[in-house]
């Protein structure tokens, strides 16, 4: 299969994202140094797609595109871009273009942008903002990273309790310029600036002008503490179908609002983190270079090497048995592999259930019992299969019995480890997705080899 | 560690979800048959939390709660409930409560509910709807499962092109009763009912009555084909920061609208599917029983057994070598384990990147080259480590050399398989998360054992 063949046969994205043809045309335009053509190709693309384009090409091509198309890249692209590329791309933007671009962003997007930049670039961007905006952004940066305070936008549409629909609408019309790009509720506050309810814009539009706002409050109203971790914020949005939620400080005063698009973004990032951490990949982006990627992958492989050596030390205890019955060496990886996979199944279900708060103190023991029962039942079925395989392949009923017993033991232990290890890590405040895999496979390897070779030593020798 | 200790030490959920204390109190009320107390405990809970409660307890307790608390469960709980429990819970609801509850739901929620029910229960629910709603729901069910047509709500707020802000607001006020619970845009249609743009409610509220709607169109406007898979819809919402999007039929006519909360839900389900499939768990819910869970876990373990036997057959070819040098049996699981883990790392990055459309025909070969380079570099580092281990542990430079060479080969192959297998499956229209893991570990096991034992046979014997 040559490169062109596979490029053409990967299914295209049904009208979304970049198709390979556009990417190829852009590359051609850049190679030809055709600035007009490049502009024409970039113009119809959404900033998110242009960001994807920059992520998909290598750094040499990226440099060429950025140099040729300097004027075509605006601030929205920066928000969409993978964090690892932002500094690189910003360094190609003329500072007036950068300043202009940043001024159009909502405060939460500016904060998101600043978080990952070095001090000199932060200065340039902060300097480009109007004073009020700069103060707002600097204030947001005082909240802990990954908190609601960083996620929220500070532009809030609020109204006092005693207002009517008519007064609220007049106020909106009078302040058209100052309104956020997107907002979904008018937040009603008491005289101490504490949110007491909110009204959807739909209700505001469809109610008579004389109706009081307080008669139109939504049931879904709930506030978010400014220091709450963003993962909890995303959970609340998903669980309670929120569209926007007011953020309050320690005194309960309104300081901002989180909207569902930000929450969706966090949810997506949390998922990415979970799935990558489960596989022993810390952080990863397709635009990372070889050296960075090697560094990211190395630690978990190293930990895995250590645990594999531990498993080997267990095997080494039974060298004598293996020398006498070489079939043990042939069969032992089967036990380890089945244990590892059964453990990973339980583990993944547990990690996911902890993330969605479905696995709690109330049901953990019921889940443990279920997992172990499932492990033992599957263990028994596979014990039967492997017992026969052992008997037929090596003509030894005793060997068949040993492998069958080891299978039941290892699948039972795998289930227990697969659930208790992530639950315990979660209890200790460690992300269970991060370290559980290593612990679980160490347990199943050690138990599997020990049970199989130990039983074999007793029964066969 | 006893049960109570671990129950109490699992971190509570910062005001969200159910805390163990509430669950315990509810159980007590049910055990005491105290209907009033149960009602008082359920009353402040969000339907999503009550659904979680029902999912977290076992079926015996669930039955008791449902019998005692029959009147307290409304239709919203059904929408929140895990699909595997809906039939069970519906069977406990008096049909008038069910009918009443269902009538309050938006059409998309009713469709979502009906999809997973048996025919008799579908009849009950359809019978409870008013004629117009029933026709709408039946129409939605004619669209393919997991398509935009099933996901959308049919209640749409639309306006003709020539309307002004004032006309739109007057129309909304006059039709207050018929408006959807939540809507974020007024969709502007041409005389053929084709959407041509949309206006946010914020713009509508803050603009003068004389402004024409067409002057207020948003840039973000894009339509969704009614047959588009819901995963693509969720991707578009996430990529382009959509809040709602009109859904059109083949002729481009407006048939409904998808809102971001539904898209967020799909995104969450897609992630769950990916993470579980990668671990060889098809579908899973904590409320599944032992038998169902065993059945769900079995197939992948069975496939894994087959592939493990294939790996064993490779080992069996080298029985003679192992009998002469037992150290080979001790060390060979290390090679397989490292290969399996390195392969899983590449695989997971690839599966995730395919899901987010970051890995495309345009960059697949660059990514393959990067992964293989990373695999070979890490392979070389671990080759050095293991070479030393082999030398020190077994006092054989030749054995050290063999394990070092096998390590480089296996980590290089692992990287190649880890990326090419999911890309190929994706090209063939198979979900790469579903089957890649098995293929990749089979490749790394077979290559690892063959390289290590084969080299050993040549070099050491």
Tab-separated table of N, CA and C in Angstrom, chain A residues 244-330:
chain	number	residue	atom	x	y	z
A	244	UNK	N	-26.158	27.403	31.305
A	244	UNK	CA	-25.183	28.308	31.906
A	244	UNK	C	-25.437	28.310	33.400
A	245	UNK	N	-24.416	28.665	34.160
A	245	UNK	CA	-24.578	28.686	35.612
A	245	UNK	C	-23.757	29.825	36.186
A	246	UNK	N	-24.353	30.624	37.098
A	246	UNK	CA	-23.609	31.719	37.722
A	246	UNK	C	-22.518	31.185	38.642
A	247	UNK	N	-21.382	31.854	38.649
A	247	UNK	CA	-20.270	31.488	39.519
A	247	UNK	C	-20.221	32.496	40.661
A	248	UNK	N	-20.067	31.994	41.886
A	248	UNK	CA	-20.083	32.883	43.053
A	248	UNK	C	-18.798	32.752	43.857
A	249	UNK	N	-18.418	33.836	44.543
A	249	UNK	CA	-17.234	33.781	45.402
A	249	UNK	C	-17.626	33.234	46.781
A	250	UNK	N	-16.656	33.240	47.708
A	250	UNK	CA	-16.901	32.671	49.033
A	250	UNK	C	-18.094	33.311	49.730
A	251	UNK	N	-18.320	34.595	49.455
A	251	UNK	CA	-19.419	35.295	50.105
A	251	UNK	C	-20.735	35.112	49.343
A	252	UNK	N	-20.713	34.296	48.288
A	252	UNK	CA	-21.938	34.048	47.528
A	252	UNK	C	-22.230	35.131	46.503
A	253	UNK	N	-21.286	36.055	46.268
A	253	UNK	CA	-21.505	37.130	45.290
A	253	UNK	C	-21.196	36.656	43.870
A	254	UNK	N	-21.996	37.135	42.937
A	254	UNK	CA	-21.828	36.787	41.525
A	254	UNK	C	-20.508	37.338	40.983
A	255	UNK	N	-19.656	36.446	40.440
A	255	UNK	CA	-18.400	36.927	39.861
A	255	UNK	C	-18.242	36.563	38.391
A	256	UNK	N	-19.119	35.699	37.878
A	256	UNK	CA	-19.003	35.323	36.474
A	256	UNK	C	-20.034	34.279	36.121
A	257	UNK	N	-19.885	33.738	34.915
A	257	UNK	CA	-20.824	32.721	34.477
A	257	UNK	C	-20.080	31.690	33.623
A	258	UNK	N	-20.385	30.415	33.866
A	258	UNK	CA	-19.832	29.358	33.024
A	258	UNK	C	-20.913	28.935	32.043
A	259	UNK	N	-20.548	28.766	30.776
A	259	UNK	CA	-21.538	28.335	29.780
A	259	UNK	C	-21.227	26.919	29.307
A	260	UNK	N	-22.241	26.283	28.740
A	260	UNK	CA	-22.154	24.852	28.436
A	260	UNK	C	-21.060	24.520	27.428
A	261	UNK	N	-20.751	25.464	26.519
A	261	UNK	CA	-19.710	25.130	25.536
A	261	UNK	C	-18.359	24.957	26.223
A	262	UNK	N	-18.106	25.769	27.266
A	262	UNK	CA	-16.865	25.587	28.020
A	262	UNK	C	-16.883	24.267	28.783
A	263	UNK	N	-18.054	23.938	29.357
A	263	UNK	CA	-18.171	22.689	30.109
A	263	UNK	C	-17.971	21.486	29.196
A	264	UNK	N	-18.501	21.582	27.973
A	264	UNK	CA	-18.366	20.490	27.014
A	264	UNK	C	-16.899	20.285	26.660
A	265	UNK	N	-16.205	21.385	26.534
A	265	UNK	CA	-14.782	21.342	26.239
A	265	UNK	C	-14.003	20.643	27.353
A	266	UNK	N	-14.334	20.991	28.600
A	266	UNK	CA	-13.670	20.357	29.743
A	266	UNK	C	-13.977	18.863	29.763
A	267	UNK	N	-15.231	18.517	29.536
A	267	UNK	CA	-15.631	17.110	29.527
A	267	UNK	C	-14.798	16.338	28.503
A	268	UNK	N	-14.637	16.943	27.341
A	268	UNK	CA	-13.868	16.316	26.275
A	268	UNK	C	-12.408	16.133	26.696
A	269	UNK	N	-11.849	17.160	27.330
A	269	UNK	CA	-10.456	17.069	27.774
A	269	UNK	C	-10.283	16.020	28.879
A	270	UNK	N	-11.258	15.963	29.782
A	270	UNK	CA	-11.188	14.981	30.867
A	270	UNK	C	-11.196	13.561	30.305
A	271	UNK	N	-12.033	13.358	29.288
A	271	UNK	CA	-12.112	12.044	28.662
A	271	UNK	C	-10.791	11.684	28.019
A	272	UNK	N	-10.233	12.672	27.303
A	272	UNK	CA	-8.963	12.444	26.628
A	272	UNK	C	-7.899	12.046	27.653
A	273	UNK	N	-7.897	12.758	28.768
A	273	UNK	CA	-6.924	12.483	29.818
A	273	UNK	C	-7.098	11.062	30.342
A	274	UNK	N	-8.363	10.683	30.610
A	274	UNK	CA	-8.631	9.348	31.147
A	274	UNK	C	-8.161	8.257	30.205
A	275	UNK	N	-8.515	8.417	28.935
A	275	UNK	CA	-8.234	7.353	27.972
A	275	UNK	C	-6.720	7.234	27.755
A	276	UNK	N	-6.035	8.369	27.729
A	276	UNK	CA	-4.588	8.327	27.529
A	276	UNK	C	-3.876	7.822	28.779
A	277	UNK	N	-4.353	8.250	29.945
A	277	UNK	CA	-3.698	7.808	31.175
A	277	UNK	C	-3.862	6.310	31.378
A	278	UNK	N	-5.037	5.782	31.019
A	278	UNK	CA	-5.243	4.341	31.150
A	278	UNK	C	-4.242	3.567	30.313
A	279	UNK	N	-3.802	4.170	29.205
A	279	UNK	CA	-2.854	3.489	28.332
A	279	UNK	C	-1.415	3.855	28.673
A	280	UNK	N	-1.214	4.592	29.768
A	280	UNK	CA	0.141	4.948	30.141
A	280	UNK	C	0.741	6.025	29.256
A	281	UNK	N	-0.104	6.869	28.695
A	281	UNK	CA	0.385	8.008	27.913
A	281	UNK	C	-0.051	9.253	28.669
A	282	UNK	N	0.916	9.988	29.193
A	282	UNK	CA	0.551	11.104	30.063
A	282	UNK	C	-0.233	12.160	29.322
A	283	UNK	N	0.455	12.942	28.549
A	283	UNK	CA	-0.184	13.931	27.712
A	283	UNK	C	0.329	13.678	26.333
A	284	UNK	N	-0.457	13.959	25.353
A	284	UNK	CA	0.004	13.653	24.017
A	284	UNK	C	-0.756	14.471	23.008
A	285	UNK	N	-0.045	14.901	22.001
A	285	UNK	CA	-0.675	15.582	20.895
A	285	UNK	C	0.010	15.097	19.641
A	286	UNK	N	-0.746	14.988	18.578
A	286	UNK	CA	-0.143	14.485	17.343
A	286	UNK	C	0.919	15.438	16.807
A	287	UNK	N	0.883	16.702	17.286
A	287	UNK	CA	1.882	17.631	16.779
A	287	UNK	C	3.159	17.634	17.626
A	288	UNK	N	3.182	16.833	18.714
A	288	UNK	CA	4.426	16.722	19.477
A	288	UNK	C	5.512	16.111	18.602
A	289	UNK	N	6.759	16.479	18.905
A	289	UNK	CA	7.861	15.921	18.134
A	289	UNK	C	8.331	14.605	18.733
A	290	UNK	N	9.237	13.957	18.023
A	290	UNK	CA	9.723	12.645	18.451
A	290	UNK	C	10.301	12.702	19.858
A	291	UNK	N	11.126	13.717	20.137
A	291	UNK	CA	11.799	13.764	21.433
A	291	UNK	C	10.782	13.901	22.567
A	292	UNK	N	9.825	14.837	22.396
A	292	UNK	CA	8.805	15.005	23.431
A	292	UNK	C	8.009	13.723	23.617
A	293	UNK	N	7.605	13.124	22.493
A	293	UNK	CA	6.793	11.919	22.572
A	293	UNK	C	7.546	10.804	23.268
A	294	UNK	N	8.833	10.656	22.920
A	294	UNK	CA	9.633	9.623	23.575
A	294	UNK	C	9.665	9.860	25.072
A	295	UNK	N	9.823	11.114	25.455
A	295	UNK	CA	9.891	11.434	26.877
A	295	UNK	C	8.564	11.148	27.583
A	296	UNK	N	7.445	11.413	26.859
A	296	UNK	CA	6.143	11.161	27.474
A	296	UNK	C	5.854	9.668	27.648
A	297	UNK	N	6.318	8.878	26.712
A	297	UNK	CA	6.005	7.452	26.760
A	297	UNK	C	6.918	6.695	27.718
A	298	UNK	N	8.139	7.212	27.882
A	298	UNK	CA	9.169	6.471	28.603
A	298	UNK	C	8.793	6.076	30.037
A	299	UNK	N	8.294	7.037	30.857
A	299	UNK	CA	8.145	6.707	32.281
A	299	UNK	C	7.280	5.466	32.525
A	300	UNK	N	6.159	5.376	31.801
A	300	UNK	CA	5.275	4.264	32.085
A	300	UNK	C	5.891	2.956	31.602
A	301	UNK	N	6.618	3.016	30.487
A	301	UNK	CA	7.309	1.817	30.020
A	301	UNK	C	8.363	1.395	31.046
A	302	UNK	N	8.999	2.380	31.660
A	302	UNK	CA	10.010	2.069	32.654
A	302	UNK	C	9.377	1.388	33.868
A	303	UNK	N	8.267	1.957	34.333
A	303	UNK	CA	7.546	1.337	35.453
A	303	UNK	C	7.137	-0.086	35.065
A	304	UNK	N	6.678	-0.218	33.829
A	304	UNK	CA	6.263	-1.538	33.363
A	304	UNK	C	7.437	-2.515	33.333
A	305	UNK	N	8.615	-2.004	32.982
A	305	UNK	CA	9.791	-2.873	32.984
A	305	UNK	C	10.076	-3.385	34.389
A	306	UNK	N	9.986	-2.474	35.351
A	306	UNK	CA	10.242	-2.871	36.744
A	306	UNK	C	9.266	-3.973	37.177
A	307	UNK	N	7.977	-3.769	36.852
A	307	UNK	CA	6.998	-4.760	37.286
A	307	UNK	C	7.184	-6.066	36.504
A	308	UNK	N	7.601	-5.963	35.248
A	308	UNK	CA	7.843	-7.186	34.469
A	308	UNK	C	9.014	-7.955	35.065
A	309	UNK	N	10.013	-7.215	35.565
A	309	UNK	CA	11.157	-7.886	36.196
A	309	UNK	C	10.712	-8.592	37.479
A	310	UNK	N	9.797	-7.941	38.221
A	310	UNK	CA	9.256	-8.586	39.423
A	310	UNK	C	8.604	-9.916	39.030
A	311	UNK	N	7.810	-9.881	37.957
A	311	UNK	CA	7.157	-11.107	37.501
A	311	UNK	C	8.208	-12.153	37.102
A	312	UNK	N	9.288	-11.687	36.457
A	312	UNK	CA	10.351	-12.608	36.065
A	312	UNK	C	11.030	-13.244	37.272
A	313	UNK	N	11.153	-12.444	38.338
A	313	UNK	CA	11.763	-12.989	39.559
A	313	UNK	C	10.908	-14.124	40.116
A	314	UNK	N	9.571	-13.970	39.974
A	314	UNK	CA	8.691	-15.055	40.403
A	314	UNK	C	8.983	-16.305	39.566
A	315	UNK	N	9.093	-16.115	38.239
A	315	UNK	CA	9.365	-17.260	37.362
A	315	UNK	C	10.703	-17.908	37.731
A	316	UNK	N	11.684	-17.045	38.055
A	316	UNK	CA	13.021	-17.555	38.349
A	316	UNK	C	13.023	-18.519	39.536
A	317	UNK	N	12.035	-18.333	40.438
A	317	UNK	CA	11.952	-19.257	41.576
A	317	UNK	C	11.634	-20.679	41.126
A	318	UNK	N	11.112	-20.790	39.913
A	318	UNK	CA	10.654	-22.110	39.470
A	318	UNK	C	11.469	-22.629	38.290
A	319	UNK	N	12.706	-22.137	38.176
A	319	UNK	CA	13.551	-22.564	37.060
A	319	UNK	C	13.674	-24.081	36.995
A	320	UNK	N	13.802	-24.687	38.173
A	320	UNK	CA	13.949	-26.141	38.220
A	320	UNK	C	12.750	-26.832	37.599
A	321	UNK	N	11.555	-26.372	37.983
A	321	UNK	CA	10.325	-26.980	37.464
A	321	UNK	C	10.252	-26.824	35.945
A	322	UNK	N	10.593	-25.614	35.460
A	322	UNK	CA	10.523	-25.364	34.022
A	322	UNK	C	11.515	-26.240	33.268
A	323	UNK	N	12.731	-26.408	33.837
A	323	UNK	CA	13.740	-27.241	33.185
A	323	UNK	C	13.224	-28.669	33.021
A	324	UNK	N	12.442	-29.142	34.017
A	324	UNK	CA	11.917	-30.504	33.941
A	324	UNK	C	10.704	-30.612	33.014
A	325	UNK	N	9.821	-29.599	33.092
A	325	UNK	CA	8.593	-29.627	32.285
A	325	UNK	C	8.529	-28.352	31.438
A	326	UNK	N	9.092	-28.420	30.237
A	326	UNK	CA	9.186	-27.208	29.413
A	326	UNK	C	7.797	-26.698	29.021
A	327	UNK	N	6.791	-27.583	29.023
A	327	UNK	CA	5.425	-27.170	28.703
A	327	UNK	C	4.969	-25.995	29.586
A	328	UNK	N	5.521	-25.935	30.804
A	328	UNK	CA	5.156	-24.822	31.696
A	328	UNK	C	5.515	-23.484	31.059
A	329	UNK	N	6.684	-23.431	30.455
A	329	UNK	CA	7.115	-22.185	29.809
A	329	UNK	C	6.219	-21.844	28.630
A	330	UNK	N	5.721	-22.877	27.970
A	330	UNK	CA	4.854	-22.654	26.811
A	330	UNK	C	3.502	-22.096	27.256
